[in-house]
Amino acid sequence: MTSQNRFGPPERKDPSGQILAFHFGPQCLQAGAGQFDEDCLYLNIYTPRVANITHQHYPVFLWIHGGGFVGGSGNLETEGILNNLVSRDLIVVGINYRLGPFGFFSTRDSTIPGNVGLLDQIEAINWVKRYISYFGGDPNSITIGGESAGAMSVSLLTLSPVSQHLFKQALLESGSGFSAGYFSSSELPSDASKSAAIYLQCITAEQWDRHDPALMSQMVQCLRSKKATDILNAHKLGRFLPVVDGPGGVIPQRLEVLAQHRPPIPILTGNNQAEYLFWLFEDGLLHSSDYVNRFTRQSSTSDLAHRPELQYYNNSQLVLPAIQRAYIDSINLTDQDHIGWCNENIQLYTEMVFMGPTYRDAMLFRQTKSRVYLYSFDYLAPGALPTLTAQLRGVPHGWQKQYAFGYPGTADGGWKLTDDDRSTEDYFGQFWANFVKYGNPTPTPSTIVWPQLGSKGEYIILGPKPTPSSGFHPKALFFACTVPAIE
């Protein structure tokens, strides 16, 4: 990948010679410290250690990382992956894909259609189908999975006519293509691209709006001549995200239309109990009583009106008052109950961005006869997040990864592991591996039966003692059903 390939689709790369893979390749360009490069389309393959590996036919779990489409990589926690997943007789593949403006710059026309980050993911799946048999993998038994933006990507890949035939099943942790703030059929994503091109002095606003082919072609050449670091700095000007890229593209139509034509495949999907909590404690905000004390009915109303997610609804002038009525006006709390209002905000944005879209996606999968296994991860170890007041303790975004990938007790400073932590880690490994191998997280015989999602909202509560239940987060139905009807 060079600057002349910038914004273009990935090129097929076939193996040649022997590679001594003693260290990870560079990550795709992103803000922060690390080994980054524009030439970043690497994948990492973790296999069981057996003789005659090429004679095996292990199922494959291809992991697409999260990071808001601006960060992350396929460099996985090696020891944990080997111990909790690969040891259960499967192959794990972690992939990189272009991020920010490098992966999602779009003019919303044929100049730069966008979605090359998704094309990177698709080419990685194609590479695995072509060559995973040399690593002992079964090219006809590929499960794609991801977390956060990775799960949103997985959702989009199940919707895309370009990719939906390339894998057998899908696992989505805390993300959906329908997530508010991360996908829009409107012009919002191209606004960031327009701002970036103007900032880099490759076009004027008036020229962009004219969409003259000659001027747009000159703009592309100008952008390709820029230093990668200059392009990277433009990520501050807006959000570069997947888009509807039209006929022949990765996402040729609105997601609701594409969802009607998805093939029936096994799906495992779910959320953590308090996803939005992550953004509050990660920034240290909840450690300040002054910050918590700002939460009132009035502050909740004001914050909602300025949420960027609202811009991604096609009928936001109707959606906003509906959310206001459901999540603020109907709440019986005094303005002095600051912790209560803080919790209400955590629930609102957890359900707006994560749970509602997850449940909507799950129901759409059911409509095309997919078997859907839904979960809610509700376990927070007693020693975790010790600085949080008891009333604000919950399971934040990303928390499940340490259990699934075999490194529990390390997040947010870590804590002393308990037997419940070990049991939770083992259940995640069992369920995830069983799903990859059999398309069912709990094949018979099993002491725990994970129910398929049906008309009663059946799901399982994950933790040290997994518990089948029904009525998946009922208030999230507002964002799964009511808001789409308003749109």
PDB file of N, CA and C in Angstrom, residues 347-385:
ATOM      1  N   GLN A 347     -27.840   4.772  30.910  1.00  0.00           N
ATOM      2  CA  GLN A 347     -28.798   3.866  30.280  1.00  0.00           C
ATOM      3  C   GLN A 347     -29.249   4.396  28.919  1.00  0.00           C
ATOM      4  N   LEU A 348     -29.539   5.688  28.844  1.00  0.00           N
ATOM      5  CA  LEU A 348     -30.003   6.278  27.588  1.00  0.00           C
ATOM      6  C   LEU A 348     -29.005   6.036  26.465  1.00  0.00           C
ATOM      7  N   TYR A 349     -27.731   6.387  26.682  1.00  0.00           N
ATOM      8  CA  TYR A 349     -26.771   6.301  25.582  1.00  0.00           C
ATOM      9  C   TYR A 349     -26.287   4.877  25.356  1.00  0.00           C
ATOM     10  N   THR A 350     -26.362   4.022  26.391  1.00  0.00           N
ATOM     11  CA  THR A 350     -26.118   2.594  26.180  1.00  0.00           C
ATOM     12  C   THR A 350     -27.169   2.021  25.237  1.00  0.00           C
ATOM     13  N   GLU A 351     -28.416   2.401  25.440  1.00  0.00           N
ATOM     14  CA  GLU A 351     -29.501   1.847  24.633  1.00  0.00           C
ATOM     15  C   GLU A 351     -29.601   2.515  23.266  1.00  0.00           C
ATOM     16  N   MET A 352     -29.261   3.804  23.184  1.00  0.00           N
ATOM     17  CA  MET A 352     -29.300   4.501  21.900  1.00  0.00           C
ATOM     18  C   MET A 352     -28.239   3.966  20.936  1.00  0.00           C
ATOM     19  N   VAL A 353     -27.013   3.847  21.410  1.00  0.00           N
ATOM     20  CA  VAL A 353     -25.892   3.531  20.526  1.00  0.00           C
ATOM     21  C   VAL A 353     -25.662   2.029  20.408  1.00  0.00           C
ATOM     22  N   PHE A 354     -26.025   1.259  21.437  1.00  0.00           N
ATOM     23  CA  PHE A 354     -25.651  -0.152  21.448  1.00  0.00           C
ATOM     24  C   PHE A 354     -26.848  -1.101  21.525  1.00  0.00           C
ATOM     25  N   MET A 355     -27.558  -1.123  22.645  1.00  0.00           N
ATOM     26  CA  MET A 355     -28.563  -2.175  22.850  1.00  0.00           C
ATOM     27  C   MET A 355     -29.712  -2.112  21.853  1.00  0.00           C
ATOM     28  N   GLY A 356     -30.245  -0.922  21.609  1.00  0.00           N
ATOM     29  CA  GLY A 356     -31.340  -0.800  20.653  1.00  0.00           C
ATOM     30  C   GLY A 356     -30.943  -1.273  19.265  1.00  0.00           C
ATOM     31  N   PRO A 357     -29.831  -0.755  18.709  1.00  0.00           N
ATOM     32  CA  PRO A 357     -29.391  -1.229  17.398  1.00  0.00           C
ATOM     33  C   PRO A 357     -29.069  -2.724  17.367  1.00  0.00           C
ATOM     34  N   THR A 358     -28.464  -3.249  18.446  1.00  0.00           N
ATOM     35  CA  THR A 358     -28.181  -4.688  18.500  1.00  0.00           C
ATOM     36  C   THR A 358     -29.467  -5.492  18.399  1.00  0.00           C
ATOM     37  N   TYR A 359     -30.479  -5.087  19.173  1.00  0.00           N
ATOM     38  CA  TYR A 359     -31.736  -5.839  19.168  1.00  0.00           C
ATOM     39  C   TYR A 359     -32.461  -5.687  17.831  1.00  0.00           C
ATOM     40  N   ARG A 360     -32.381  -4.509  17.254  1.00  0.00           N
ATOM     41  CA  ARG A 360     -32.992  -4.314  15.935  1.00  0.00           C
ATOM     42  C   ARG A 360     -32.336  -5.229  14.905  1.00  0.00           C
ATOM     43  N   ASP A 361     -31.011  -5.270  14.906  1.00  0.00           N
ATOM     44  CA  ASP A 361     -30.280  -6.133  13.986  1.00  0.00           C
ATOM     45  C   ASP A 361     -30.657  -7.593  14.218  1.00  0.00           C
ATOM     46  N   ALA A 362     -30.731  -7.986  15.498  1.00  0.00           N
ATOM     47  CA  ALA A 362     -31.066  -9.370  15.830  1.00  0.00           C
ATOM     48  C   ALA A 362     -32.448  -9.744  15.296  1.00  0.00           C
ATOM     49  N   MET A 363     -33.415  -8.847  15.436  1.00  0.00           N
ATOM     50  CA  MET A 363     -34.764  -9.129  14.939  1.00  0.00           C
ATOM     51  C   MET A 363     -34.789  -9.207  13.414  1.00  0.00           C
ATOM     52  N   LEU A 364     -33.988  -8.366  12.761  1.00  0.00           N
ATOM     53  CA  LEU A 364     -33.908  -8.427  11.302  1.00  0.00           C
ATOM     54  C   LEU A 364     -33.254  -9.721  10.842  1.00  0.00           C
ATOM     55  N   PHE A 365     -32.250 -10.197  11.571  1.00  0.00           N
ATOM     56  CA  PHE A 365     -31.670 -11.505  11.261  1.00  0.00           C
ATOM     57  C   PHE A 365     -32.739 -12.598  11.368  1.00  0.00           C
ATOM     58  N   ARG A 366     -33.557 -12.523  12.405  1.00  0.00           N
ATOM     59  CA  ARG A 366     -34.609 -13.531  12.584  1.00  0.00           C
ATOM     60  C   ARG A 366     -35.583 -13.533  11.407  1.00  0.00           C
ATOM     61  N   GLN A 367     -35.855 -12.353  10.858  1.00  0.00           N
ATOM     62  CA  GLN A 367     -36.814 -12.274   9.756  1.00  0.00           C
ATOM     63  C   GLN A 367     -36.347 -13.037   8.527  1.00  0.00           C
ATOM     64  N   THR A 368     -35.030 -13.203   8.384  1.00  0.00           N
ATOM     65  CA  THR A 368     -34.509 -13.979   7.252  1.00  0.00           C
ATOM     66  C   THR A 368     -34.110 -15.388   7.691  1.00  0.00           C
ATOM     67  N   LYS A 369     -34.709 -15.851   8.795  1.00  0.00           N
ATOM     68  CA  LYS A 369     -34.582 -17.236   9.271  1.00  0.00           C
ATOM     69  C   LYS A 369     -33.207 -17.575   9.830  1.00  0.00           C
ATOM     70  N   SER A 370     -32.457 -16.589  10.260  1.00  0.00           N
ATOM     71  CA  SER A 370     -31.188 -16.866  10.933  1.00  0.00           C
ATOM     72  C   SER A 370     -31.461 -17.349  12.355  1.00  0.00           C
ATOM     73  N   ARG A 371     -30.623 -18.264  12.828  1.00  0.00           N
ATOM     74  CA  ARG A 371     -30.635 -18.623  14.244  1.00  0.00           C
ATOM     75  C   ARG A 371     -29.839 -17.569  14.991  1.00  0.00           C
ATOM     76  N   VAL A 372     -30.464 -16.921  15.964  1.00  0.00           N
ATOM     77  CA  VAL A 372     -29.825 -15.815  16.680  1.00  0.00           C
ATOM     78  C   VAL A 372     -29.693 -16.174  18.155  1.00  0.00           C
ATOM     79  N   TYR A 373     -28.473 -16.017  18.676  1.00  0.00           N
ATOM     80  CA  TYR A 373     -28.193 -16.222  20.095  1.00  0.00           C
ATOM     81  C   TYR A 373     -27.778 -14.874  20.681  1.00  0.00           C
ATOM     82  N   LEU A 374     -28.564 -14.394  21.632  1.00  0.00           N
ATOM     83  CA  LEU A 374     -28.404 -13.045  22.172  1.00  0.00           C
ATOM     84  C   LEU A 374     -27.900 -13.129  23.608  1.00  0.00           C
ATOM     85  N   TYR A 375     -27.033 -12.175  23.988  1.00  0.00           N
ATOM     86  CA  TYR A 375     -26.525 -12.172  25.363  1.00  0.00           C
ATOM     87  C   TYR A 375     -26.507 -10.765  25.933  1.00  0.00           C
ATOM     88  N   SER A 376     -26.468 -10.712  27.269  1.00  0.00           N
ATOM     89  CA  SER A 376     -26.162  -9.487  28.009  1.00  0.00           C
ATOM     90  C   SER A 376     -25.102  -9.856  29.038  1.00  0.00           C
ATOM     91  N   PHE A 377     -23.970  -9.148  29.011  1.00  0.00           N
ATOM     92  CA  PHE A 377     -22.885  -9.427  29.953  1.00  0.00           C
ATOM     93  C   PHE A 377     -23.057  -8.503  31.146  1.00  0.00           C
ATOM     94  N   ASP A 378     -23.430  -9.072  32.287  1.00  0.00           N
ATOM     95  CA  ASP A 378     -23.827  -8.280  33.456  1.00  0.00           C
ATOM     96  C   ASP A 378     -22.883  -8.431  34.646  1.00  0.00           C
ATOM     97  N   TYR A 379     -21.749  -9.112  34.470  1.00  0.00           N
ATOM     98  CA  TYR A 379     -20.880  -9.413  35.614  1.00  0.00           C
ATOM     99  C   TYR A 379     -19.733  -8.413  35.723  1.00  0.00           C
ATOM    100  N   LEU A 380     -19.626  -7.766  36.881  1.00  0.00           N
ATOM    101  CA  LEU A 380     -18.484  -6.911  37.202  1.00  0.00           C
ATOM    102  C   LEU A 380     -17.855  -7.449  38.477  1.00  0.00           C
ATOM    103  N   ALA A 381     -16.586  -7.837  38.389  1.00  0.00           N
ATOM    104  CA  ALA A 381     -15.894  -8.411  39.544  1.00  0.00           C
ATOM    105  C   ALA A 381     -15.890  -7.424  40.708  1.00  0.00           C
ATOM    106  N   PRO A 382     -16.007  -7.912  41.936  1.00  0.00           N
ATOM    107  CA  PRO A 382     -16.031  -7.010  43.106  1.00  0.00           C
ATOM    108  C   PRO A 382     -14.822  -6.090  43.187  1.00  0.00           C
ATOM    109  N   GLY A 383     -13.656  -6.564  42.733  1.00  0.00           N
ATOM    110  CA  GLY A 383     -12.453  -5.739  42.824  1.00  0.00           C
ATOM    111  C   GLY A 383     -12.232  -4.808  41.653  1.00  0.00           C
ATOM    112  N   ALA A 384     -13.088  -4.888  40.628  1.00  0.00           N
ATOM    113  CA  ALA A 384     -12.911  -4.059  39.434  1.00  0.00           C
ATOM    114  C   ALA A 384     -13.479  -2.660  39.649  1.00  0.00           C
ATOM    115  N   LEU A 385     -12.863  -1.680  38.996  1.00  0.00           N
ATOM    116  CA  LEU A 385     -13.319  -0.286  39.040  1.00  0.00           C
ATOM    117  C   LEU A 385     -13.575   0.182  40.471  1.00  0.00           C
TER     118      LEU A 385
END
